[in-house]
Coordinates of C-alpha atoms in Angstrom, one line a residue:
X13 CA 0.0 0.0 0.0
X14 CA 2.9 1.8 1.1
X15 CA 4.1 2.3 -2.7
X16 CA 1.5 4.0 -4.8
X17 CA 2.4 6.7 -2.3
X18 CA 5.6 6.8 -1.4
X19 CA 7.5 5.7 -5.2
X20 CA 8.1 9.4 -6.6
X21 CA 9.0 10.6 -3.0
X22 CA 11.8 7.9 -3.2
X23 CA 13.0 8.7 -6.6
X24 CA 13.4 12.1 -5.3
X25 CA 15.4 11.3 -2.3
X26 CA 17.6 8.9 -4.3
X27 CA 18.0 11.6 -6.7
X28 CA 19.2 13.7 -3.5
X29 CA 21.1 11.1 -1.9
X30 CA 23.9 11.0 -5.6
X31 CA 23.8 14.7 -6.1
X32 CA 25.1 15.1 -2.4
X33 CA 27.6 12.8 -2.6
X34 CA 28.8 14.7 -5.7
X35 CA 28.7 17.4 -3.0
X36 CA 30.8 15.6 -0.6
X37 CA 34.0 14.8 -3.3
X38 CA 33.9 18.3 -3.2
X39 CA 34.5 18.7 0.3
X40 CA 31.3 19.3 1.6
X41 CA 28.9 17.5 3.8
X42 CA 26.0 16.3 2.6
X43 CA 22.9 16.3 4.3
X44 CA 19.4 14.6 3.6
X45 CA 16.8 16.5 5.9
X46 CA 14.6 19.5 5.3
X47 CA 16.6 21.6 7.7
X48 CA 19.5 21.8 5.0
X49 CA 19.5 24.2 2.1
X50 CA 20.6 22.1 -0.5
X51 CA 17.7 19.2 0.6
X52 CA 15.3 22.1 -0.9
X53 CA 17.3 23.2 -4.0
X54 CA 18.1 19.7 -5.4
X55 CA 14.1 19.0 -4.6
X56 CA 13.3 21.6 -7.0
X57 CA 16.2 21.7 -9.6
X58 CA 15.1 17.7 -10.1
X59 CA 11.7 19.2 -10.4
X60 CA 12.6 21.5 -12.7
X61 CA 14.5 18.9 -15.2
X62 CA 11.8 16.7 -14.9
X63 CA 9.5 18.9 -16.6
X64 CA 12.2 20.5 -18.9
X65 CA 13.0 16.9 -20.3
X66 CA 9.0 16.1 -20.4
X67 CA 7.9 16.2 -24.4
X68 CA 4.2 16.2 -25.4
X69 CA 2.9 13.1 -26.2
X70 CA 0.3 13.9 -29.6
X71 CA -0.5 11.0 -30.8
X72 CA -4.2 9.3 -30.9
X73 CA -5.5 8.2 -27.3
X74 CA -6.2 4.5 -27.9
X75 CA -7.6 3.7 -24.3
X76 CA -8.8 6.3 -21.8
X77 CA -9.3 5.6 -18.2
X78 CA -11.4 8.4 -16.4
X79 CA -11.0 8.8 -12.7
X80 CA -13.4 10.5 -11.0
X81 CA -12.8 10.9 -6.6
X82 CA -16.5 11.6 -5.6
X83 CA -16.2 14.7 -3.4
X84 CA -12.3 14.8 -3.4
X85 CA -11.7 18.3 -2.4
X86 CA -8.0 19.5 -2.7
X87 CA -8.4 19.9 1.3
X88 CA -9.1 16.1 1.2
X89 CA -5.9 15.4 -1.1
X90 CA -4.0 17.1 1.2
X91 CA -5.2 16.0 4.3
X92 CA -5.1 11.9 3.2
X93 CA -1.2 12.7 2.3
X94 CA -0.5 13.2 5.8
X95 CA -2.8 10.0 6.8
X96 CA -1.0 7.7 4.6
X97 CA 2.2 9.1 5.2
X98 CA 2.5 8.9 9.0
X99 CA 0.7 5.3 9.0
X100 CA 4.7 4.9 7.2
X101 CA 6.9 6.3 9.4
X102 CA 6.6 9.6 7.8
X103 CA 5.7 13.1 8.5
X104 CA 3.3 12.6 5.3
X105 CA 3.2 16.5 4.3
X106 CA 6.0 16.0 1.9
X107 CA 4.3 12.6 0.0
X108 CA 2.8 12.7 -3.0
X109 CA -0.5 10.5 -3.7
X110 CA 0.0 8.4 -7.1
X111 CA -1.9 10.8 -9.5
X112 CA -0.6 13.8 -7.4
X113 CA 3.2 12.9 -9.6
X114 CA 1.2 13.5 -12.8
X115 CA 3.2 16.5 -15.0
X116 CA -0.3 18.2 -16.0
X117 CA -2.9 19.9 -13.6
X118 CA -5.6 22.1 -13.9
X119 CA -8.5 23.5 -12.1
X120 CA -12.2 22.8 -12.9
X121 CA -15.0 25.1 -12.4
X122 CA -17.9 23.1 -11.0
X123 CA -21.2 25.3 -10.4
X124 CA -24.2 24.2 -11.9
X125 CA -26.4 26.2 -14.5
X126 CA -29.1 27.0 -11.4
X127 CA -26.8 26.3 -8.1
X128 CA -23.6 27.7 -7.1
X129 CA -22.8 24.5 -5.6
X130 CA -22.6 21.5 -7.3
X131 CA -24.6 18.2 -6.7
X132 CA -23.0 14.8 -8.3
X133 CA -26.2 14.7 -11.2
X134 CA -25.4 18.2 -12.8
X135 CA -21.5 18.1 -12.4
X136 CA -21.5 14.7 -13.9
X137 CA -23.6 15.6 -16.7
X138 CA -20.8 18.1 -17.4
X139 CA -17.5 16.3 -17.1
X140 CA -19.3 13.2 -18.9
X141 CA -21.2 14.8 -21.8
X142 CA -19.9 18.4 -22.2
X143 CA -22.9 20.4 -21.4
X144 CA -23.9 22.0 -18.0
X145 CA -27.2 21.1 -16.6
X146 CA -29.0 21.7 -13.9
X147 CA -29.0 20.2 -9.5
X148 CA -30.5 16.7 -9.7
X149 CA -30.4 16.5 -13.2
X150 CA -28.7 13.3 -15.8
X151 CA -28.0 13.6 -19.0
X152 CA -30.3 16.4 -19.9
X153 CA -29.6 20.0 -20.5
X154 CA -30.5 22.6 -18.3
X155 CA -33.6 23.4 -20.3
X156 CA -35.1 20.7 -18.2
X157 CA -35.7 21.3 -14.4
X158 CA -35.4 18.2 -11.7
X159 CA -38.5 16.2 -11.6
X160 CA -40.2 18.0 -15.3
X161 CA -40.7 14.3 -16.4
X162 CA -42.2 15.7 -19.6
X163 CA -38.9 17.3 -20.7
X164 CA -37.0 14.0 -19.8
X165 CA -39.4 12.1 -21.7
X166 CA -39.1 14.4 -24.5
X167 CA -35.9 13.3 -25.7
X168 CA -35.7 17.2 -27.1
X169 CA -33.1 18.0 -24.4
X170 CA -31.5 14.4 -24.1
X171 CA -27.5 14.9 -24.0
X172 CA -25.0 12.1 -24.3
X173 CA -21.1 11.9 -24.5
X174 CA -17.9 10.1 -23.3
X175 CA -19.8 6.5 -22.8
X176 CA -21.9 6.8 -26.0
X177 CA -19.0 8.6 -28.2
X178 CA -16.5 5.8 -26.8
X179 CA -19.2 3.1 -28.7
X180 CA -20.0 5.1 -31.7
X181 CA -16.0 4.9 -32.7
X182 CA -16.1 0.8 -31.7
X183 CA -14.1 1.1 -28.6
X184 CA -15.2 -1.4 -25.3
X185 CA -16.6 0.6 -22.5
X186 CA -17.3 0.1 -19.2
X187 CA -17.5 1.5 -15.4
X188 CA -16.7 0.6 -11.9
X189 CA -18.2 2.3 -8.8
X190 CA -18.3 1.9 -5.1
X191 CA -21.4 3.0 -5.1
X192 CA -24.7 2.0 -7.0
X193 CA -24.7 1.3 -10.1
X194 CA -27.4 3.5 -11.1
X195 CA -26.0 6.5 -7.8
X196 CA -25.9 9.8 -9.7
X197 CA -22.2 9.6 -10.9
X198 CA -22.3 6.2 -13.1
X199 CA -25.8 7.4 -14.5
X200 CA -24.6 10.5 -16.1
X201 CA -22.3 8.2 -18.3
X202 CA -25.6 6.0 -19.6
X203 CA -28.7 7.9 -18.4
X204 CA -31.3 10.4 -18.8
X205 CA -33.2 11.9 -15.7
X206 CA -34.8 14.0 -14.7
X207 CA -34.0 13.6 -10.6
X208 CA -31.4 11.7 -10.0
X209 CA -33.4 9.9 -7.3
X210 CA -34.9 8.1 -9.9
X211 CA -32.9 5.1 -9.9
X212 CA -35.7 2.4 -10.2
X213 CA -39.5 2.3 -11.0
X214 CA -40.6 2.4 -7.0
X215 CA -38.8 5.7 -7.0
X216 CA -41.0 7.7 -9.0
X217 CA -43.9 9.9 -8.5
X218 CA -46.9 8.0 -8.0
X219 CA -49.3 10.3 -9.9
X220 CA -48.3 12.1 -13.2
X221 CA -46.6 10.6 -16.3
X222 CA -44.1 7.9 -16.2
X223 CA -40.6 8.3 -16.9
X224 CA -38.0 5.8 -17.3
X225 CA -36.1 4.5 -14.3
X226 CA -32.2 4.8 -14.7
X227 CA -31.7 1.0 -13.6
X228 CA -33.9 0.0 -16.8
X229 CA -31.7 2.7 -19.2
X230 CA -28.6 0.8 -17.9
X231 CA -30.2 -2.6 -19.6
X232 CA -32.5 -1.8 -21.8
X233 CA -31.3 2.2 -23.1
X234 CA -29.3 2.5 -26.4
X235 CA -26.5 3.0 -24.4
X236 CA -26.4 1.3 -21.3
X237 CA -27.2 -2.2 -22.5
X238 CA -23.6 -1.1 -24.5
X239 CA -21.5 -1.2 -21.8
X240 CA -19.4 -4.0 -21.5
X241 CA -18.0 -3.6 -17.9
X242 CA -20.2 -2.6 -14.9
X243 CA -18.7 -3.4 -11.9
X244 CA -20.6 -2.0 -8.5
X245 CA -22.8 -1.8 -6.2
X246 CA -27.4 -1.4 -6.2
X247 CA -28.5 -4.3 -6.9
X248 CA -31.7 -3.9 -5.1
X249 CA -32.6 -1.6 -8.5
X250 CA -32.9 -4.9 -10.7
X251 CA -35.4 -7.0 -9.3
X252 CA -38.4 -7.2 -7.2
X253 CA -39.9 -6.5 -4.3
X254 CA -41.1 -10.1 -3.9
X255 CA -37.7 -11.6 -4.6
X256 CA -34.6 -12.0 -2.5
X257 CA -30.9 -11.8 -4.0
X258 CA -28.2 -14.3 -2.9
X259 CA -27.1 -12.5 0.4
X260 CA -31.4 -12.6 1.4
X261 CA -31.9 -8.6 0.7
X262 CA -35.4 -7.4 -0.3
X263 CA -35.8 -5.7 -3.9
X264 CA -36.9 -2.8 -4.6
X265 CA -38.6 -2.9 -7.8
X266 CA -42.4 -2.6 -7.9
X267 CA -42.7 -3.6 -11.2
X268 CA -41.9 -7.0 -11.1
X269 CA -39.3 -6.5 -13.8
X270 CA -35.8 -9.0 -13.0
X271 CA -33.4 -6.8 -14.9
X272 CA -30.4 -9.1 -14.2
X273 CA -32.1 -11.8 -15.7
X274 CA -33.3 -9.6 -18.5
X275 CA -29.5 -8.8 -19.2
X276 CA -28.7 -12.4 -19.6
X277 CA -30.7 -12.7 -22.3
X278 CA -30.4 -9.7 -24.1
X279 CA -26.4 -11.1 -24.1
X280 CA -27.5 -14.3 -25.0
X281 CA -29.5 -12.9 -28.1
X282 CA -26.1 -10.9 -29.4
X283 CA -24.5 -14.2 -29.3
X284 CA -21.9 -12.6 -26.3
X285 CA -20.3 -14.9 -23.9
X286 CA -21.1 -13.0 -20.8
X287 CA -21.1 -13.3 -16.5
X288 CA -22.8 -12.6 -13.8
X289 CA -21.5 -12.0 -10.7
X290 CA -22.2 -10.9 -6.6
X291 CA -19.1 -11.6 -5.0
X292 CA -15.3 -10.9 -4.6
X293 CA -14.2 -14.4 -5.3
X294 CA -16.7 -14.9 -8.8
X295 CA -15.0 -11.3 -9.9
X296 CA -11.6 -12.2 -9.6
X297 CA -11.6 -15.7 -10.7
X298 CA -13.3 -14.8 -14.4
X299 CA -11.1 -15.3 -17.2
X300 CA -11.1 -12.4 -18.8
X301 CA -10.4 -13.9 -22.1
X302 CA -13.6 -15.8 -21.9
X303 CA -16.0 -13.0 -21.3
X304 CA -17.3 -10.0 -23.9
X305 CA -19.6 -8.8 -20.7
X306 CA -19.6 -8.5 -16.9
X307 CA -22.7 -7.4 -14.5
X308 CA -20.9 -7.2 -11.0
X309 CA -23.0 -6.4 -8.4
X310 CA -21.4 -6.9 -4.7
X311 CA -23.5 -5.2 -2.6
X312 CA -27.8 -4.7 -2.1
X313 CA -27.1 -0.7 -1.6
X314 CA -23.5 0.7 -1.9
X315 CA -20.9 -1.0 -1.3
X316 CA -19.3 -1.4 2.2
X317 CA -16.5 1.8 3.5
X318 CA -12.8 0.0 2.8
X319 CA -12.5 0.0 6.6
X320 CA -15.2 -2.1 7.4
X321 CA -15.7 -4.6 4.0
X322 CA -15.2 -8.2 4.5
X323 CA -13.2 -10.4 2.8
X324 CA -15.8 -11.2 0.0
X325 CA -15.9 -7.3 -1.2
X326 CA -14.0 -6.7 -4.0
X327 CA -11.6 -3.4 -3.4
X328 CA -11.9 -0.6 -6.0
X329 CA -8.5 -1.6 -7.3
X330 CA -9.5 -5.2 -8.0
X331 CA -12.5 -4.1 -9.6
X332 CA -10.5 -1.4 -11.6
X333 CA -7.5 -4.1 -12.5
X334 CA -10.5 -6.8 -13.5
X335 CA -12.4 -3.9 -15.8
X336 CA -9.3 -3.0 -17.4
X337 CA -8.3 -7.1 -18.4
X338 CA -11.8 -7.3 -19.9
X339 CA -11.4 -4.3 -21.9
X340 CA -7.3 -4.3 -23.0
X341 CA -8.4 -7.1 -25.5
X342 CA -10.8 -4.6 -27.3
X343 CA -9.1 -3.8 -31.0
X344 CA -9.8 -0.2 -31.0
X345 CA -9.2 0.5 -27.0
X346 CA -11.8 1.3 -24.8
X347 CA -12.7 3.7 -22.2
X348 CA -13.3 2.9 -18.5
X349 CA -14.4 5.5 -16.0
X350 CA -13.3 4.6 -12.4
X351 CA -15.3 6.4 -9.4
X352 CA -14.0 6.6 -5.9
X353 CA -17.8 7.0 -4.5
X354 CA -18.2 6.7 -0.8
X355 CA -15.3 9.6 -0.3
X356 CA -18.4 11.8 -0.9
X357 CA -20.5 10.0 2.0
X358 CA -17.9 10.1 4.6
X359 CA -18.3 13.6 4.0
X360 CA -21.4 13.8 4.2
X361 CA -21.3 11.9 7.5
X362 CA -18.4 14.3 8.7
X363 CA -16.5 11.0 9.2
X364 CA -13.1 12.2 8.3
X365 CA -11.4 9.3 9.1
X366 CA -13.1 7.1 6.3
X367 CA -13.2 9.6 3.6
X368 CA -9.2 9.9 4.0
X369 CA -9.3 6.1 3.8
X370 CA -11.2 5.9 0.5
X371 CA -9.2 8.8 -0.5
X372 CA -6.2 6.5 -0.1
X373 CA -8.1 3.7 -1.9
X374 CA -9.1 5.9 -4.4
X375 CA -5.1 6.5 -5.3
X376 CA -3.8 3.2 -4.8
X377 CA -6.8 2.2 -7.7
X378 CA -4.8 4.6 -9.6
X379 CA -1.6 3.1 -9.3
X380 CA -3.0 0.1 -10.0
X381 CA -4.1 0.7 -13.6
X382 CA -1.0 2.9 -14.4
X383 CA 0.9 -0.4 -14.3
X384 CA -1.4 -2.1 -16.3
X385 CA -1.4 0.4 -19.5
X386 CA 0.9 1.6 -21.8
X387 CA 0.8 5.6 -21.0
X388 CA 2.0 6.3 -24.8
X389 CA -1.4 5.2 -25.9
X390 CA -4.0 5.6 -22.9
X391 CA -4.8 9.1 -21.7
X392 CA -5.4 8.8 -17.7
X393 CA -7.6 11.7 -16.3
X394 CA -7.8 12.1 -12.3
X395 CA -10.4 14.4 -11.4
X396 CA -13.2 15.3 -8.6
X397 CA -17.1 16.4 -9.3
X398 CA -17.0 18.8 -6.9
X399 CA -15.5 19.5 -3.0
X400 CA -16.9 19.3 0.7
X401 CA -16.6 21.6 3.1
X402 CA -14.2 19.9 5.3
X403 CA -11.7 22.3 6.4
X404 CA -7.5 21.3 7.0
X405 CA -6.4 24.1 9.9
X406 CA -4.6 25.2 12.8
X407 CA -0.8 25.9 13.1
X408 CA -0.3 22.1 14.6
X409 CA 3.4 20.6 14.5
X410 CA 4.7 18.3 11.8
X411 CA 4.2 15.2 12.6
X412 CA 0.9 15.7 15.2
X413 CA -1.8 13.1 14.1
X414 CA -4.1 14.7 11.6
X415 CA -7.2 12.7 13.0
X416 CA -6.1 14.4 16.3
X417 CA -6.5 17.9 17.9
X418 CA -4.5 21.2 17.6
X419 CA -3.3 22.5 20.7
X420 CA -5.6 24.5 22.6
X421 CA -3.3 27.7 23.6
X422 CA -3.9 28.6 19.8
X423 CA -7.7 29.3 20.5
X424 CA -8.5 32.2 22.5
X425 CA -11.0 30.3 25.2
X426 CA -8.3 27.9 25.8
X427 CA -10.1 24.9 24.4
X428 CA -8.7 22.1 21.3
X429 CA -9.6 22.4 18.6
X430 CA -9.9 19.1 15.6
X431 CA -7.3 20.0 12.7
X432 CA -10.1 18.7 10.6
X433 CA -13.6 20.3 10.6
X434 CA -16.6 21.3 9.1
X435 CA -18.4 23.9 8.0
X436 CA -21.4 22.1 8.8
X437 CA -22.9 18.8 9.1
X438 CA -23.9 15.8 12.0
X439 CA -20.6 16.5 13.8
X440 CA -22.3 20.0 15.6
X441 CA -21.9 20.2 19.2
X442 CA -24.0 22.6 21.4
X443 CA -22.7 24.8 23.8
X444 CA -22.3 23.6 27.6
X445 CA -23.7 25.3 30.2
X446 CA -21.4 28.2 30.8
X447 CA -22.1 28.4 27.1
X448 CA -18.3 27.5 25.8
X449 CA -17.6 25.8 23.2
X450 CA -17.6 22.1 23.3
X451 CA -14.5 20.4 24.6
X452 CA -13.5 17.8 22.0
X453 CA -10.6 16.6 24.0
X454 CA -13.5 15.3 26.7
X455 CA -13.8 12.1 23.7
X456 CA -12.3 9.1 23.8
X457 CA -13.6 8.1 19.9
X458 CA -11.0 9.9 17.6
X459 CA -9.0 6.6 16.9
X460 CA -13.1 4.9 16.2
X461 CA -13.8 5.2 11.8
X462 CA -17.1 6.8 12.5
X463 CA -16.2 9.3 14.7
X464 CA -17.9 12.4 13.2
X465 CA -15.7 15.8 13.3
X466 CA -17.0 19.1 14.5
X467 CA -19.5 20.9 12.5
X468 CA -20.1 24.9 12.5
X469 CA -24.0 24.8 11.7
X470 CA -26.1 21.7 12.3
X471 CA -27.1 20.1 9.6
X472 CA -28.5 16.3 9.2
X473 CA -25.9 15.7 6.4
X474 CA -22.8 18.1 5.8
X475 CA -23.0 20.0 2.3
X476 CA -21.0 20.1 -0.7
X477 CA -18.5 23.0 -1.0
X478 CA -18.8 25.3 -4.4
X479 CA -14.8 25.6 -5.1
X480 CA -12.6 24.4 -8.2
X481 CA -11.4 20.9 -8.3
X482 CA -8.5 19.7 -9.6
X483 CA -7.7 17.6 -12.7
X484 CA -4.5 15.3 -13.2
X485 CA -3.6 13.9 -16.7
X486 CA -0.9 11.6 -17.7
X487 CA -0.6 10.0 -21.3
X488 CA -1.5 11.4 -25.2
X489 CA -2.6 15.2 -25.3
X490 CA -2.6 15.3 -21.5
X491 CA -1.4 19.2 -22.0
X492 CA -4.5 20.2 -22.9
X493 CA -5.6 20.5 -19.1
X494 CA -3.7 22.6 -17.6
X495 CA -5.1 25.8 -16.5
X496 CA -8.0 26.6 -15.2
X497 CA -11.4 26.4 -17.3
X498 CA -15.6 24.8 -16.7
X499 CA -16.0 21.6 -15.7
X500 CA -17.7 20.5 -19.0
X501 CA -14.5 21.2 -20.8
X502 CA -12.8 17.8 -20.0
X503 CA -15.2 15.8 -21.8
X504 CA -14.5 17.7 -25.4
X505 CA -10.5 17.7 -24.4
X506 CA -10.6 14.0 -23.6
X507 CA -12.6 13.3 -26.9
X508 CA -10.4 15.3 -28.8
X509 CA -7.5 12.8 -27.8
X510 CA -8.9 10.0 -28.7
X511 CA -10.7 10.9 -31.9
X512 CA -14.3 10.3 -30.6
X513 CA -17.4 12.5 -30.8
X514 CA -18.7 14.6 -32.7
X515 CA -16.6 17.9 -32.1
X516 CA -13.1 18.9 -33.3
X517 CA -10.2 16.1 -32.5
X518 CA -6.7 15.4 -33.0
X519 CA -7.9 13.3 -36.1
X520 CA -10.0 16.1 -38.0
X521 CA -8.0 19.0 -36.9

């Protein structure tokens, strides 16, 4: 686990370690820690050659791999660098997280067309099909507002992109989530709704017209019975109420439809050798030579936090390793899009601990695939929908526990404080009797996963923040996002890489 962090931290210090001994047949002494001068100029000369020496990479994008942290603020990137780093012996401030290494960045703007702050429907409508919609929305422009089933039925206002242009140009597709299948993130890649709540038939108004469910677009909808891949979890969205699946959960569906089984045989009528499967041992057994198709669906609802799975829940990395084997032996590459989903509900839950910890998954996922692709060929975008309002503060010492408390001489009523907080959320504490502030060092839970960290205004479920994300990209015309630009940018940059869509690319320029 240790190396998906730690590897171009290394490198560096290696790097350090010959250019000081250089030093030393000189006559000097060399030294290796950050109190020394020369530790900081040979840290940024190496930098500096690095990027020098760095060509662009313009050829065609073959495969593309889109990874998208749900909720991954840059305070959270930050903060799970410290995490990781100090479970290692380090101070973790210094680390880098795997995509954090890549040579281009850029910021993304992620408001929605009516909300300053982002929800996961309308920012995913924008970094998966190019156009910017509106809060609750999927796949639709913003000239439909959430829960106008008449515009989503419509088809007028219908938008599609990365998933559908990724087909049209006969390249494999597929996605793997940690949430459901059919959550808001994944359905903006296959789906059109108008509320994103609409993820089966027993979720939809009970008067008024009828609108399609987004668990029956993913098998039945011209693109989501496409998809070769779909690794995650929901599966209480694909059959009914009076059924039970393997693990004795109830369904959910009203309308007696068994989707599963209804995606068996639309496979069986293309002829496509295909698999089914609920568990951690089926998933990483499949041959992946066998297999055109893959339903994986490991969990009733979303899939367990990392910290508390058992041992038959496939990680987001074996999922992400498994899609990428089914889709290599496409002829004309694919494209996979990878979400990191429960970061976003730890947030939610102000349960900092577990949102660093699928941050940390999150990124060792990433380091996964980058050894399983050849970067000249596969473009390898790291991004976030939108942030949280988690906050990283206080002037504690290197190396003090980031889970833990700042000192309390720093606050001006004498009382500790939590380096990580929130601006609101569960985690609000009322005032004592003497009307102070609450005294977090009174409990004994910090070192407990759901511990939930101090909130400013009470709130039943903490908010999303409105800021810029950030966007990592390694591999063919990765140059192109740098700098700061709207979120529904990266679609039309990504497609422009690998040829695909219907706008301006490397291959019609």
């Amino acid at each position: 686990m240790a190396r998906f962090l730690t590897l171009s931290y290394l490198l560096l210090v290696t790097l350090i370690y010959v250019s000081t001994r250089t030093i030393q047949k000189n006559g000097d002494t060399p030294t290796f820690d950050e109190k020394n001068k020369d530790h900081w100029n040979l840290q940024a000369q190496w930098i500096l050659r690095t990027k020098l020496a760095s060509a662009l990479n313009t050829r065609v994008a073959k495969n593309v791999i889109l990874f998208l942290g749900d909720g991954m603020s840059i305070t959270t990137l930050a903060a799970t660098r410290v995490y990781l780093g100090q479970q290692y012996g380090h101070l973790g401030e210094e680390l880098k997280l795997s995509f954090e290494a890549f040579p281009y960045t850029g910021l993304a703007k992620t408001y929605c067309v009516d909300h300053n702050v982002a929800d996961s429907a309308c920012s995913g409508t924008a970094y998966l099909s190019g156009v910017k919609a509106n809060s609750g929305t999927v796949g639709l422009s913003a000239a439909v507002k959430r829960g106008d089933c008449k515009g989503q039925r419509d088809g007028l206002h219908s938008v599609t992109g990365l998933m559908d242009w990724a087909q049209k140009a006969g390249k494999g597709t597929g996605f793997v989530t940690t949430t459901r299948v059919t959550h808001a993130t994944p359905a903006a890649s296959y789906a059109h709704s108008a509320d994103r709540r609409w993820e089966a038939d027993s979720d939809m108004p009970k008067k008024g017209l009828r609108c399609e469910d987004i668990a029956t677009q993913l098998i039945r909808g011209r693109v989501g019975r496409k998809i070769d891949v779909i690794l995650g979890g929901g599966r209480k969205n694909f059959f009914p109420i009076t059924q039970k699946d393997p693990e004795g959960y109830q369904g959910h569906r009203s309308d007696g439809a068994d989707l599963i089984r209804e995606w068996k045989i639309k496979k069986e009528a293309l002829k496509q050798t295909y698999k089914y499967v609920y568990h951690k041992q089926g998933l990483l057994s499949l041959d992946e030579n066998v297999y055109d198709s893959v339903l994986g669906l490991f969990a009733h609802d979303h899939m367990p936090y990392h910290l508390e799975a058992g041992d038959d829940d496939p990680t987001l990395s074996e999922m992400t390793q498994k899609a990428i084997q089914l889709l290599k032996k496409k002829r004309n590459g694919f494209f996979l899009f990878v979400e990191g989903g429960r970061i976003d509900t730890a947030h939610h839950e102000t349960k900092a601990r577990k949102a660093l910890d699928e941050t940390a998954e999150f990124a060792k996922a990433v380091e996964a695939a980058l050894r399983m692709v050849d970067l000249s060929e596969t473009l390898v975008v790291v991004t976030s929908d939108h942030s949280h309002t988690m906050t990283y503060s206080g002037y504690s010492k290197r190396g003090t526990d980031i889970l833990g408390v700042v000192n309390k001489n720093n606050a001006t009523d004498h009382i500790p404080y939590t380096t990580l907080s929130y601006a609101n959320g569960p985690g609000y504490k009322v005032l004592d009797a003497h009307h102070k502030r609450y005294n977090v060092a009174k409990d004994d839970s910090f070192t407990h996963l759901n511990y939930t960290y101090p909130s400013l205004v009470p709130m039943p479920r903490e908010t999303h923040g409105g800021e810029d994300v950030a966007v990592f990209a390694k591999g063919p015309w990765a140059h192109l996002f740098t700098g700061n630009y709207e979120q529904n940018f990266l679609p039309h940059a990504i497609a422009y890489a690998a040829c695909m869509g219907p706008g301006l690319t490397s291959c019609n320029s």
